[in-house]
mmCIF file of C-alpha atoms and ligand atoms in Angstrom:
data_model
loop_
_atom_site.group_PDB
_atom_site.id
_atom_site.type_symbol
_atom_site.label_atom_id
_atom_site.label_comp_id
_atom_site.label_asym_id
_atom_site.label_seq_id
_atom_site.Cartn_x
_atom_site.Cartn_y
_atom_site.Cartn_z
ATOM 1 C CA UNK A 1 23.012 -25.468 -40.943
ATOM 2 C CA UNK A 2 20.203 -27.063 -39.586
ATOM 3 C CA UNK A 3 16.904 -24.833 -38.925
ATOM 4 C CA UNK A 4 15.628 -24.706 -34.929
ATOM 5 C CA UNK A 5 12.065 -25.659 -35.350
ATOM 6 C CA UNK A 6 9.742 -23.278 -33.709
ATOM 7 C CA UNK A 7 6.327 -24.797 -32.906
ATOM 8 C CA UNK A 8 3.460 -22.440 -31.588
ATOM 9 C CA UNK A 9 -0.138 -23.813 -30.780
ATOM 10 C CA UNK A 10 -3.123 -21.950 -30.248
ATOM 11 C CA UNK A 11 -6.521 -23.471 -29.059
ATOM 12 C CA UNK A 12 -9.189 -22.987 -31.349
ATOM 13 C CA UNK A 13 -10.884 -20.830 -28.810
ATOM 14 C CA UNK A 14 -12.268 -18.070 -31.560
ATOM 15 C CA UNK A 15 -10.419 -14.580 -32.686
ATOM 16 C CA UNK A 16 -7.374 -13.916 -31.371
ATOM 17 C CA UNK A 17 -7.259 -10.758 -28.877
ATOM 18 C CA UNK A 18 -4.283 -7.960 -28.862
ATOM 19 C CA UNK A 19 -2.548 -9.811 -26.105
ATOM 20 C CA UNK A 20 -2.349 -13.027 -28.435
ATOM 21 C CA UNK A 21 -0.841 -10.965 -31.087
ATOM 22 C CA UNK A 22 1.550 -8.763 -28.841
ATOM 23 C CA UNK A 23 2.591 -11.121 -26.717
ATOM 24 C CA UNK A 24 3.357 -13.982 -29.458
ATOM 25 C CA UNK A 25 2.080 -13.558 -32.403
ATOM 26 C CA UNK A 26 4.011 -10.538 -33.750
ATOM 27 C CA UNK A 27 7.228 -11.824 -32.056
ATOM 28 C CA UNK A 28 7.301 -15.134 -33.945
ATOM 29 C CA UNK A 29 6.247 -13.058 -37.309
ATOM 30 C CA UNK A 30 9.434 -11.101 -36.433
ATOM 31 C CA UNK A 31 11.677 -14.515 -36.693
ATOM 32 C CA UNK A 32 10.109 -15.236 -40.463
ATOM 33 C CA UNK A 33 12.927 -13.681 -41.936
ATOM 34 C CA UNK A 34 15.327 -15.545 -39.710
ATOM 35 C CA UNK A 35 17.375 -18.147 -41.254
ATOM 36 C CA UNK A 36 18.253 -19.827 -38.024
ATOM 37 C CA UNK A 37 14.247 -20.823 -37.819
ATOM 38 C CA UNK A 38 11.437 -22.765 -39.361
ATOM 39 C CA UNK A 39 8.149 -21.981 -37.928
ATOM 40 C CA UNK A 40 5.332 -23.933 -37.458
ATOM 41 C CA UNK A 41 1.848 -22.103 -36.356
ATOM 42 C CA UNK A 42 -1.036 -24.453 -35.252
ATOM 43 C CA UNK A 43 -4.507 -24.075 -34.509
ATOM 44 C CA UNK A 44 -5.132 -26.775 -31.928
ATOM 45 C CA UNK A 45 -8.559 -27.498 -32.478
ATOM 46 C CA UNK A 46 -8.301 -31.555 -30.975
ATOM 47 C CA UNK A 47 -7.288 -29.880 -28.040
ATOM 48 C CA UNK A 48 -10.532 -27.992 -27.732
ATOM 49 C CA UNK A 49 -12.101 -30.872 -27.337
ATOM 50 C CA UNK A 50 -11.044 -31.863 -24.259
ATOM 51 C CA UNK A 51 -13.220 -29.388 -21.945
ATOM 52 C CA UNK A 52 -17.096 -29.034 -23.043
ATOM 53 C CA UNK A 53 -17.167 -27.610 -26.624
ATOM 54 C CA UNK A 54 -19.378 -26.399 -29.367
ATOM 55 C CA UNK A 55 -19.811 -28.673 -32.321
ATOM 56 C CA UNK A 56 -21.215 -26.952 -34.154
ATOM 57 C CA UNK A 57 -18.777 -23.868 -33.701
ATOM 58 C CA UNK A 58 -15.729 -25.631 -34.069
ATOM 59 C CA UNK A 59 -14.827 -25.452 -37.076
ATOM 60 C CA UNK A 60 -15.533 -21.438 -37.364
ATOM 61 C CA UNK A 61 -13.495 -21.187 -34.214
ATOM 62 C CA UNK A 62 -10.590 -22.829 -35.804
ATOM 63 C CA UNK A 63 -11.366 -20.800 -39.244
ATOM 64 C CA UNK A 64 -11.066 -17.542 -37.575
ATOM 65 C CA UNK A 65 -7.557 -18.141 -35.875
ATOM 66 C CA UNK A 66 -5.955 -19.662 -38.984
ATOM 67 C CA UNK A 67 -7.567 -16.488 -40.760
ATOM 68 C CA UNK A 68 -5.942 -14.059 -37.973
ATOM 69 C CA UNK A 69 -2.560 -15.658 -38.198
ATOM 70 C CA UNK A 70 -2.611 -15.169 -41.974
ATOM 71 C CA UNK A 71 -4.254 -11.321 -41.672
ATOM 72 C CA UNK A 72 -1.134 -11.058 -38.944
ATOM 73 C CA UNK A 73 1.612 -11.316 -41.668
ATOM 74 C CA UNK A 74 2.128 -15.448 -41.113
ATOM 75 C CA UNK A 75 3.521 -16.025 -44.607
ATOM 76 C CA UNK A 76 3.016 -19.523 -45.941
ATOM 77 C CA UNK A 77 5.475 -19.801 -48.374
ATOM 78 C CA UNK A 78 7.916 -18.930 -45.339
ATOM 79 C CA UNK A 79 6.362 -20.833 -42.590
ATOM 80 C CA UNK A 80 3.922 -23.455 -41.984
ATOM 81 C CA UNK A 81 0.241 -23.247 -41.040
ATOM 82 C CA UNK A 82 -1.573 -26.209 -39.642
ATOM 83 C CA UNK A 83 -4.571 -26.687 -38.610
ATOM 84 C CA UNK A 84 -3.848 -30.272 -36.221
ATOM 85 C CA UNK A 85 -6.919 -32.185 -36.888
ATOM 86 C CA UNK A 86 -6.006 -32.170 -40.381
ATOM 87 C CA UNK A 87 -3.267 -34.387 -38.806
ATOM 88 C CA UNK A 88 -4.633 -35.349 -36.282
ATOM 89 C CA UNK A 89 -4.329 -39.021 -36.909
ATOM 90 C CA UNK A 90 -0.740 -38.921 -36.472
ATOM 91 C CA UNK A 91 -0.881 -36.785 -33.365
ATOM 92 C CA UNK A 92 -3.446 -38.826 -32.121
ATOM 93 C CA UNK A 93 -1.853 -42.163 -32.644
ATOM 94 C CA UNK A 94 1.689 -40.477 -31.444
ATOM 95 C CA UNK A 95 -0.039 -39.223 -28.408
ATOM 96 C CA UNK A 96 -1.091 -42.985 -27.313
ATOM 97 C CA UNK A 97 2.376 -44.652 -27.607
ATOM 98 C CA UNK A 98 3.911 -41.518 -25.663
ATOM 99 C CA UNK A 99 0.970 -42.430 -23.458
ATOM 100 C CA UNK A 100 2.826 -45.564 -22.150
ATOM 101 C CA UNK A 101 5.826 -44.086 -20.863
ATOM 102 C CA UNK A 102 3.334 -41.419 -18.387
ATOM 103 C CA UNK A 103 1.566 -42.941 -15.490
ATOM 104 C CA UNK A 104 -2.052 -41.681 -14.416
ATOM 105 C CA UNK A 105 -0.444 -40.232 -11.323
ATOM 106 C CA UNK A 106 2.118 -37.610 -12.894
ATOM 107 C CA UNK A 107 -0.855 -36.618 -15.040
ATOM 108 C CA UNK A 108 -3.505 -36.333 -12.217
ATOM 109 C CA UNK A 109 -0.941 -34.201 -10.184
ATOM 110 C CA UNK A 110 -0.413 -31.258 -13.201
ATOM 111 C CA UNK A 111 -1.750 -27.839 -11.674
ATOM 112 C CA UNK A 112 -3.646 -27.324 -15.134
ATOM 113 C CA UNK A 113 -4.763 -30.551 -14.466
ATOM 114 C CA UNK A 114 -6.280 -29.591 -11.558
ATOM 115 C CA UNK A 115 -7.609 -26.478 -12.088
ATOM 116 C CA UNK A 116 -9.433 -27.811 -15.040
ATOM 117 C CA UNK A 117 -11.480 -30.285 -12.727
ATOM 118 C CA UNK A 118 -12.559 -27.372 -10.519
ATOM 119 C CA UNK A 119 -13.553 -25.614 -13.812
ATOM 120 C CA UNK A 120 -15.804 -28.749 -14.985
ATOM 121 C CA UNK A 121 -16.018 -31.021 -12.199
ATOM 122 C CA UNK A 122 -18.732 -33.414 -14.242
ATOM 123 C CA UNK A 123 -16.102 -33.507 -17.560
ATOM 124 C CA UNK A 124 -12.870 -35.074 -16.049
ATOM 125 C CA UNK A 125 -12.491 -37.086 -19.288
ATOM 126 C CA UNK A 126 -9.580 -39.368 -20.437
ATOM 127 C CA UNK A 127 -9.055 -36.918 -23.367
ATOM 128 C CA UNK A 128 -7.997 -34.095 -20.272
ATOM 129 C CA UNK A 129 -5.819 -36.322 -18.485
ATOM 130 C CA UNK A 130 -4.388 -37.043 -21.697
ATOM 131 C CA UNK A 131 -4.150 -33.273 -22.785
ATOM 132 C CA UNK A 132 -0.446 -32.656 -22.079
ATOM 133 C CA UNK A 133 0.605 -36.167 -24.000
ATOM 134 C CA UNK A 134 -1.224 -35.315 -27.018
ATOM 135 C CA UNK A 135 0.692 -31.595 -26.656
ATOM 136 C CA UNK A 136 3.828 -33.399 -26.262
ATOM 137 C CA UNK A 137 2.983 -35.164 -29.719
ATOM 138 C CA UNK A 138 2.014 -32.015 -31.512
ATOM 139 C CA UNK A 139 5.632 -30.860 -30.528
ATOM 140 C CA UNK A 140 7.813 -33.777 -30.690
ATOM 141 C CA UNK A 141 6.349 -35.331 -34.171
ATOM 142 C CA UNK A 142 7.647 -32.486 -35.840
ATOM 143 C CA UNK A 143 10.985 -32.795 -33.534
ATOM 144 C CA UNK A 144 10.360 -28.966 -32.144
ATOM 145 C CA UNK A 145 13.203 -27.612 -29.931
ATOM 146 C CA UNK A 146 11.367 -24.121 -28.857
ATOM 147 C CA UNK A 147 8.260 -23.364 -28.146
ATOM 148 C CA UNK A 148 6.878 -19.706 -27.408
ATOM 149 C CA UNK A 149 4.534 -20.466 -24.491
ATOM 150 C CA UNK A 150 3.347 -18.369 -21.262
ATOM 151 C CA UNK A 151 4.996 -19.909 -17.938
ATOM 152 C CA UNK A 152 1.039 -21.258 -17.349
ATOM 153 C CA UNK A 153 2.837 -24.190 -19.957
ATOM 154 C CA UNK A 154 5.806 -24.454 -18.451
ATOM 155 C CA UNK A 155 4.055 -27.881 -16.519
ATOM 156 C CA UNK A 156 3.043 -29.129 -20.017
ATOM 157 C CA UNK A 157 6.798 -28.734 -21.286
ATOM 158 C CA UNK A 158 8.319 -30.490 -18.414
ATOM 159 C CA UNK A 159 5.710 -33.221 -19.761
ATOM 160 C CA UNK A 160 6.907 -33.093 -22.957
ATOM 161 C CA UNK A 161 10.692 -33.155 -22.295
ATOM 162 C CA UNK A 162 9.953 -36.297 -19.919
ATOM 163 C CA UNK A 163 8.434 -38.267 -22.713
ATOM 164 C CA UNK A 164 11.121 -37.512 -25.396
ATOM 165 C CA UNK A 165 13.709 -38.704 -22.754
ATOM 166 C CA UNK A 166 12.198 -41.817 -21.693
ATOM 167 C CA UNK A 167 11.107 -42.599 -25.472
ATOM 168 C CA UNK A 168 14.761 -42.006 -26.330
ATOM 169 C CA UNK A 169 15.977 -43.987 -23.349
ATOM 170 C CA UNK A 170 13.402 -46.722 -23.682
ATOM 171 C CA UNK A 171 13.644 -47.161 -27.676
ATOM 172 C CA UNK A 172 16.393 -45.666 -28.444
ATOM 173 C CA UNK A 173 14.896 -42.622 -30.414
ATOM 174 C CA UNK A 174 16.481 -39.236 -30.697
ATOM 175 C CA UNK A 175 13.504 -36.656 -29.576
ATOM 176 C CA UNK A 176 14.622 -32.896 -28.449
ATOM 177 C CA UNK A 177 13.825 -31.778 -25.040
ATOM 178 C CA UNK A 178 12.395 -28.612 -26.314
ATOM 179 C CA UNK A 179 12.105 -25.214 -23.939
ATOM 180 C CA UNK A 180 10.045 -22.101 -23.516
ATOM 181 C CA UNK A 181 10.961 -19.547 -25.754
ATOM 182 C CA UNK A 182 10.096 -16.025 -25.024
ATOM 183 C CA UNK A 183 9.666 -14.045 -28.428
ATOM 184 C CA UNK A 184 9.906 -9.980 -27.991
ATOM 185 C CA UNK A 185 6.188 -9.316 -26.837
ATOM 186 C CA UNK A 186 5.929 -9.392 -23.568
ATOM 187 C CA UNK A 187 2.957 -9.188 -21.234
ATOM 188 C CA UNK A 188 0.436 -7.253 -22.224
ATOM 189 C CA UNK A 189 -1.873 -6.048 -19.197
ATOM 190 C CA UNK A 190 -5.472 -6.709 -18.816
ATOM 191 C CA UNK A 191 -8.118 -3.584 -19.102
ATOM 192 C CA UNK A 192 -9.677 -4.408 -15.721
ATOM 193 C CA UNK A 193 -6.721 -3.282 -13.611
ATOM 194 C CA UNK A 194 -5.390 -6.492 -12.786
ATOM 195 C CA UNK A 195 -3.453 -9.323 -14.584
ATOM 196 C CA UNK A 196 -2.948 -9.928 -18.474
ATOM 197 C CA UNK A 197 -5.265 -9.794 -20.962
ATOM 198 C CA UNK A 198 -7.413 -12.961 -21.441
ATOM 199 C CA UNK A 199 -10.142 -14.386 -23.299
ATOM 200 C CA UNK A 200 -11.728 -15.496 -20.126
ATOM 201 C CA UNK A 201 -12.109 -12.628 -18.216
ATOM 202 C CA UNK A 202 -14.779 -10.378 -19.540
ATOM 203 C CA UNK A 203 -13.736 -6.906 -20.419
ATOM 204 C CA UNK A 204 -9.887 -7.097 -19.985
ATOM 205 C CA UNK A 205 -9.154 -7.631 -23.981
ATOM 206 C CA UNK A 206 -9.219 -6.072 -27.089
ATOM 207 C CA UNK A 207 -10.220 -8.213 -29.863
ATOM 208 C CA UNK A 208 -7.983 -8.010 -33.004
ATOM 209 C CA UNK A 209 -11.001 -7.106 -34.991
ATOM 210 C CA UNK A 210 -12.196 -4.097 -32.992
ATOM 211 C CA UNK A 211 -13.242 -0.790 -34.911
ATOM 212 C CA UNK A 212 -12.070 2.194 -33.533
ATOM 213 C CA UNK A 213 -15.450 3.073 -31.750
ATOM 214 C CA UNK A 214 -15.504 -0.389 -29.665
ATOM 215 C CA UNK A 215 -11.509 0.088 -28.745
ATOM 216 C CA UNK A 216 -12.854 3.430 -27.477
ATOM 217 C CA UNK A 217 -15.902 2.050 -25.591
ATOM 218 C CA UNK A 218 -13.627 -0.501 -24.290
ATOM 219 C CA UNK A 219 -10.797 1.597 -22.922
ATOM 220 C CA UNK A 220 -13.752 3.671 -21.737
ATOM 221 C CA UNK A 221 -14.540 1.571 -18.890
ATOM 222 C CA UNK A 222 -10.653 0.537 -17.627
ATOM 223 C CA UNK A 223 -10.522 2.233 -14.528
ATOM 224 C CA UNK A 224 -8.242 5.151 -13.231
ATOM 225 C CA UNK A 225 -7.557 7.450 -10.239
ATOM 226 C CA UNK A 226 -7.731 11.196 -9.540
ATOM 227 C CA UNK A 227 -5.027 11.473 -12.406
ATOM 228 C CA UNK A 228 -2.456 13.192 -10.205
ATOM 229 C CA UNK A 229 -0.195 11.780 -7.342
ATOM 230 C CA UNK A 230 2.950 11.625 -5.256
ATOM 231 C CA UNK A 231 4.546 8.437 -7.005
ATOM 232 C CA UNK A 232 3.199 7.031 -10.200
ATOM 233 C CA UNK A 233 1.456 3.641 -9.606
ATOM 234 C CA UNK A 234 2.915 0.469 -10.476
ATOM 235 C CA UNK A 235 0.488 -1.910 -10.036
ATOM 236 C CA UNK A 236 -3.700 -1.752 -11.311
ATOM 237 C CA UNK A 237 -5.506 0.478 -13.475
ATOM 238 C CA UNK A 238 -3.664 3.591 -13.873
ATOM 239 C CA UNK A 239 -0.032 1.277 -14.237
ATOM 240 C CA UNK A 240 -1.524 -0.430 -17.255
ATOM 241 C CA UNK A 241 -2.985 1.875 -19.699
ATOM 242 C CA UNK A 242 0.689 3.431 -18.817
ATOM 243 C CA UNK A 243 1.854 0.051 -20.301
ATOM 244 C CA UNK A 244 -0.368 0.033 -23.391
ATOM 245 C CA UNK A 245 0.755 3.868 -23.976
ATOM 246 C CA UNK A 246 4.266 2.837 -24.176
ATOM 247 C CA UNK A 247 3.337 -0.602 -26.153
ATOM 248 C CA UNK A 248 1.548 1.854 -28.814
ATOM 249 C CA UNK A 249 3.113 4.911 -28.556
ATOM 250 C CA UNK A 250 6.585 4.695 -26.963
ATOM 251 C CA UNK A 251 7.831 5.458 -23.606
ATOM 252 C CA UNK A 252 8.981 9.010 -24.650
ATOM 253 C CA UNK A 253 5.270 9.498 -24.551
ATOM 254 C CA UNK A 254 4.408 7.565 -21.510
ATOM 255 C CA UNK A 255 7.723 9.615 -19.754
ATOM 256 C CA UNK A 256 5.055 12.415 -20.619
ATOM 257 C CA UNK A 257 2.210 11.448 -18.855
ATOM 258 C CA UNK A 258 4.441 10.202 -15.405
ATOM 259 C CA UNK A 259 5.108 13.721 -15.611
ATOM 260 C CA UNK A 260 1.658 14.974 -15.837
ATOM 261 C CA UNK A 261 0.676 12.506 -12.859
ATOM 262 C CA UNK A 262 3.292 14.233 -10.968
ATOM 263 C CA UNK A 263 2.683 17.170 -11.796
ATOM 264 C CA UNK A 264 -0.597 19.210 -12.945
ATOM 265 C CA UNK A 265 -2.766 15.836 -13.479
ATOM 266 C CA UNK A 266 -3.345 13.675 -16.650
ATOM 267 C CA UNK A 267 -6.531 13.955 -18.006
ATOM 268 C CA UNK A 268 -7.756 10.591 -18.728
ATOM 269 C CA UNK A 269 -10.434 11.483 -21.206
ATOM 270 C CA UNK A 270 -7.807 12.727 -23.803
ATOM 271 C CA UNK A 271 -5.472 9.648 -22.724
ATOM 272 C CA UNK A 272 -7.648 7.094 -23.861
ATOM 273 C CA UNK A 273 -8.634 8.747 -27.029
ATOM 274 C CA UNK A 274 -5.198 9.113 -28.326
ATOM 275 C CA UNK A 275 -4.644 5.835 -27.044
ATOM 276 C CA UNK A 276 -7.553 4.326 -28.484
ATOM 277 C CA UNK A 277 -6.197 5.544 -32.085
ATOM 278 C CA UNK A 278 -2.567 4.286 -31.951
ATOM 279 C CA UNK A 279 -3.857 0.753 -31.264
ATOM 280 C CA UNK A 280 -6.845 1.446 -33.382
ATOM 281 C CA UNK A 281 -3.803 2.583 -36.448
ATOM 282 C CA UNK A 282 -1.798 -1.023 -35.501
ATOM 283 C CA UNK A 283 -5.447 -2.862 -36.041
ATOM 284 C CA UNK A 284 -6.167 -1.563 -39.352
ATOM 285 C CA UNK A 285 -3.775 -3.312 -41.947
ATOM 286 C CA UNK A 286 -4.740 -6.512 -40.031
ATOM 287 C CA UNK A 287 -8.228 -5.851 -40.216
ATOM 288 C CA UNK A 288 -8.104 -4.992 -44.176
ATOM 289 C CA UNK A 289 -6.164 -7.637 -44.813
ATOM 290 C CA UNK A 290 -8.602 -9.805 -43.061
ATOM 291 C CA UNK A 291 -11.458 -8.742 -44.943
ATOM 292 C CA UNK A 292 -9.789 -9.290 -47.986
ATOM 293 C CA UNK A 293 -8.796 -13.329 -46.888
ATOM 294 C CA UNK A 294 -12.775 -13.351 -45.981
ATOM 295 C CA UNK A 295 -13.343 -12.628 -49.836
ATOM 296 C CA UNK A 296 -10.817 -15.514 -51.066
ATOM 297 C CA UNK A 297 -12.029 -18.669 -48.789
ATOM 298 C CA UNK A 298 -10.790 -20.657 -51.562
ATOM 299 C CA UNK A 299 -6.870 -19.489 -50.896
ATOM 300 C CA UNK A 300 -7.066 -20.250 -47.392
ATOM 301 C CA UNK A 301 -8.408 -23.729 -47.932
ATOM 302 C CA UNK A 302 -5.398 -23.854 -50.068
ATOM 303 C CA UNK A 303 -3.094 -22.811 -47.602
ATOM 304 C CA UNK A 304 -4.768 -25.051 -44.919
ATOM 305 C CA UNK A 305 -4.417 -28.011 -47.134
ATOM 306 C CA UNK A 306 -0.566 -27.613 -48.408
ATOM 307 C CA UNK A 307 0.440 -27.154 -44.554
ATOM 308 C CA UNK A 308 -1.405 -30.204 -43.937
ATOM 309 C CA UNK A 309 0.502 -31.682 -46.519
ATOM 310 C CA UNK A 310 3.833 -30.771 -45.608
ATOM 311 C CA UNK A 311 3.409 -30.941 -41.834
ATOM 312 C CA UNK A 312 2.005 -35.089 -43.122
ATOM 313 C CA UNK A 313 5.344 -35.666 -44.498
ATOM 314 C CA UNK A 314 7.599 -35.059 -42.065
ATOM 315 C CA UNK A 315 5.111 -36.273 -39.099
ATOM 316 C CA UNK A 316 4.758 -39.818 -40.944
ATOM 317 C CA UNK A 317 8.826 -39.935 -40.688
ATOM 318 C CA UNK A 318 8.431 -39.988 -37.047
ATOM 319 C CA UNK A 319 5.812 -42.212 -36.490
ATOM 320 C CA UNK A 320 7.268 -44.590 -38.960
ATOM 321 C CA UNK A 321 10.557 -44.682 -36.663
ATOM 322 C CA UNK A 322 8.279 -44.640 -33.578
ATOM 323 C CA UNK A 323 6.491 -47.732 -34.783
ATOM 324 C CA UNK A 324 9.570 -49.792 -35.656
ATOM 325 C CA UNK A 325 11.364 -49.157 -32.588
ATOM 326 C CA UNK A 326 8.815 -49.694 -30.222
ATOM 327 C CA UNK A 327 8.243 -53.262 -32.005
ATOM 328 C CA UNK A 328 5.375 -52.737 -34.079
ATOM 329 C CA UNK A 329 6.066 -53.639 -37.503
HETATM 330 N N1 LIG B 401 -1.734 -25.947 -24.259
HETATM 331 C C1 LIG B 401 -1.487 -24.810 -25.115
HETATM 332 C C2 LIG B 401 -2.218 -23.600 -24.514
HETATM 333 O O1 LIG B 401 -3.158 -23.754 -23.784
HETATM 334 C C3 LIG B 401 -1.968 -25.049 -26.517
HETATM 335 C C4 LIG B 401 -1.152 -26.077 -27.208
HETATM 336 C C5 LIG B 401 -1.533 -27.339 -27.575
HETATM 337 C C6 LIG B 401 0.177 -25.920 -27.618
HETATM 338 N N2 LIG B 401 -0.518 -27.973 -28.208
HETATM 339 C C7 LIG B 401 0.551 -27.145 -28.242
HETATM 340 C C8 LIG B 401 1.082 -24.870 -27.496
HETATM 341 C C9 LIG B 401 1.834 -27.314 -28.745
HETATM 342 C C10 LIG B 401 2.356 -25.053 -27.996
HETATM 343 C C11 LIG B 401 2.736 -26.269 -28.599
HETATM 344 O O2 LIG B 401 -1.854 -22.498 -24.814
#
């Protein structure tokens, strides 16, 4: 049987916060043992690129993700780590043929598009326009059918299953048109009473690396209510730490504290401390075996290097086919 290739990409964005990990991370570690997959974990860090970026960060940035995915269980003899500048030729030079089967206008009218332009109005380079085809190549080179991605990507996918059909209409090729997968996760709420947890709001995460003293200080400020009510909320402050008590300690224990709220009041103070430790106990293995892949720089160049290797092989495949059938050689 044939495996389903699983591709996941992260941007190179820095340390990976407990929403990356809960929400994707652990799900696709889950699927390691599953014969039915083959999973491919990527730092993006081309695609960082393509909105103003630190140069002189980059590479840390990218570091520090490929060292959280291995810290998170990722398991290279099971599943393959690349870092996609290490390939990037390939992606690149993928991305531009797939870039002339898109016109301008279907990539100027992509809502991330768009929102990107308000974020950096003076930046609207050819490498953001492009940002979805070179994501399409990422995925197709390595002929991905799934790919565990928030809705926000859903856009980006309809890109990408556009280009493998008119690249397999046009020349003949036979590309996937790969889908959204959702792994186990799910959504995992933001600290500031509204939305999910994200890098880019200030104060809403909890960074993977967190001692118990800043998960405290953290949780600290997440607002709450009087503690006591009519109907348990559903929605804002009080909702989510009622989320993160049953992500971390189970919904017989969050079935607890609805009662409390209905009853004689929950006491926040204790709440968040208990809380703090349960995600504080999750953190720790990942955090020690972090600090040990911090001692051993020379194993992770290792592992960088033999996914680059493999992830080479089967990406030159492609573009060789690419090449021929689009009239090249
Ligand atoms: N655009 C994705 C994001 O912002 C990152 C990404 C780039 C990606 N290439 C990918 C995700 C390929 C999945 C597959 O999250």
């Amino acid at each position: 049987m044939k495996k389903k290739l699983i591709f996941s990409g992260i941007r190179a964005t820095g340390r990976l916060h407990l929403g990356n990990y809960l929400g994707m991370v652990k799900g696709m570690l889950q699927l390691q043992e599953d014969e039915k997959y083959q999973l491919l974990f990527s730092v993006v860090d081309i695609h960082a690129m393509t909105t103003p970026y630190d140069k002189d960060k980059l590479s840390q940035q990218t570091y520090d993700v490929v060292l959280d995915y291995l810290a998170c269980g990722l398991d290279p003899e099971k599943s393959l780590l690349l870092v996609q500048s290490k390939v990037g030729d390939l992606h690149a030079e993928l991305a531009f043929y797939f870039s002339t089967v898109m016109t301008v206008a279907r990539m100027q009218h992509l809502p991330t598009f768009k929102e990107k332009i308000k974020q950096h109005p003076d930046n609207v380079t050819m490498a953001l326009l492009n940002y979805p085809v070179l994501m399409a190549a990422d995925i197709l080179v390595y002929h991905s059918e799934l790919v565990p991605v928030g809705i926000d990507q859903e856009p980006h996918l309809e890109v990408t299953r556009e280009v493998a059909r008119k690249m397999n209409s046009l020349y003949g090729l036979d590309f996937p048109e790969p889908v959204r997968f959702a792994t186990k996760g799910g959504k995992v709420p933001s600290l500031v009473g509204e939305g999910k947890m994200s890098k880019s709001v200030g104060g809403s995460f909890i960074n993977l690396t967190d001692d118990l003293e800043t998960i405290e200080k953290r949780l600290a400020s997440a607002p709450t209510d009087s503690g006591k009510g009519e109907i348990v909320p559903i929605s804002g402050g009080v909702a989510n730490l009622l989320t993160f008590v049953e992500l971390f300690q189970g919904e017989g224990r969050r079935k607890k504290y609805e009662e409390l709220y209905l009853g004689e009041g929950i006491r926040y103070g204790d709440l968040k401390n208990e809380l703090a430790e349960a995600i504080y106990a999750e953190l720790k293995p990942i955090q020690e075996k972090r600090a040990e892949l911090e001692k051993n720089p020379d194993y992770v160049r290792q592992v960088i290097d033999a996914g680059a290797k493999k992830a080479r092989e089967i990406a030159s495949k492609t573009l060789k086919e690419v090449k021929e059938r689009m009239g090249l050689v």
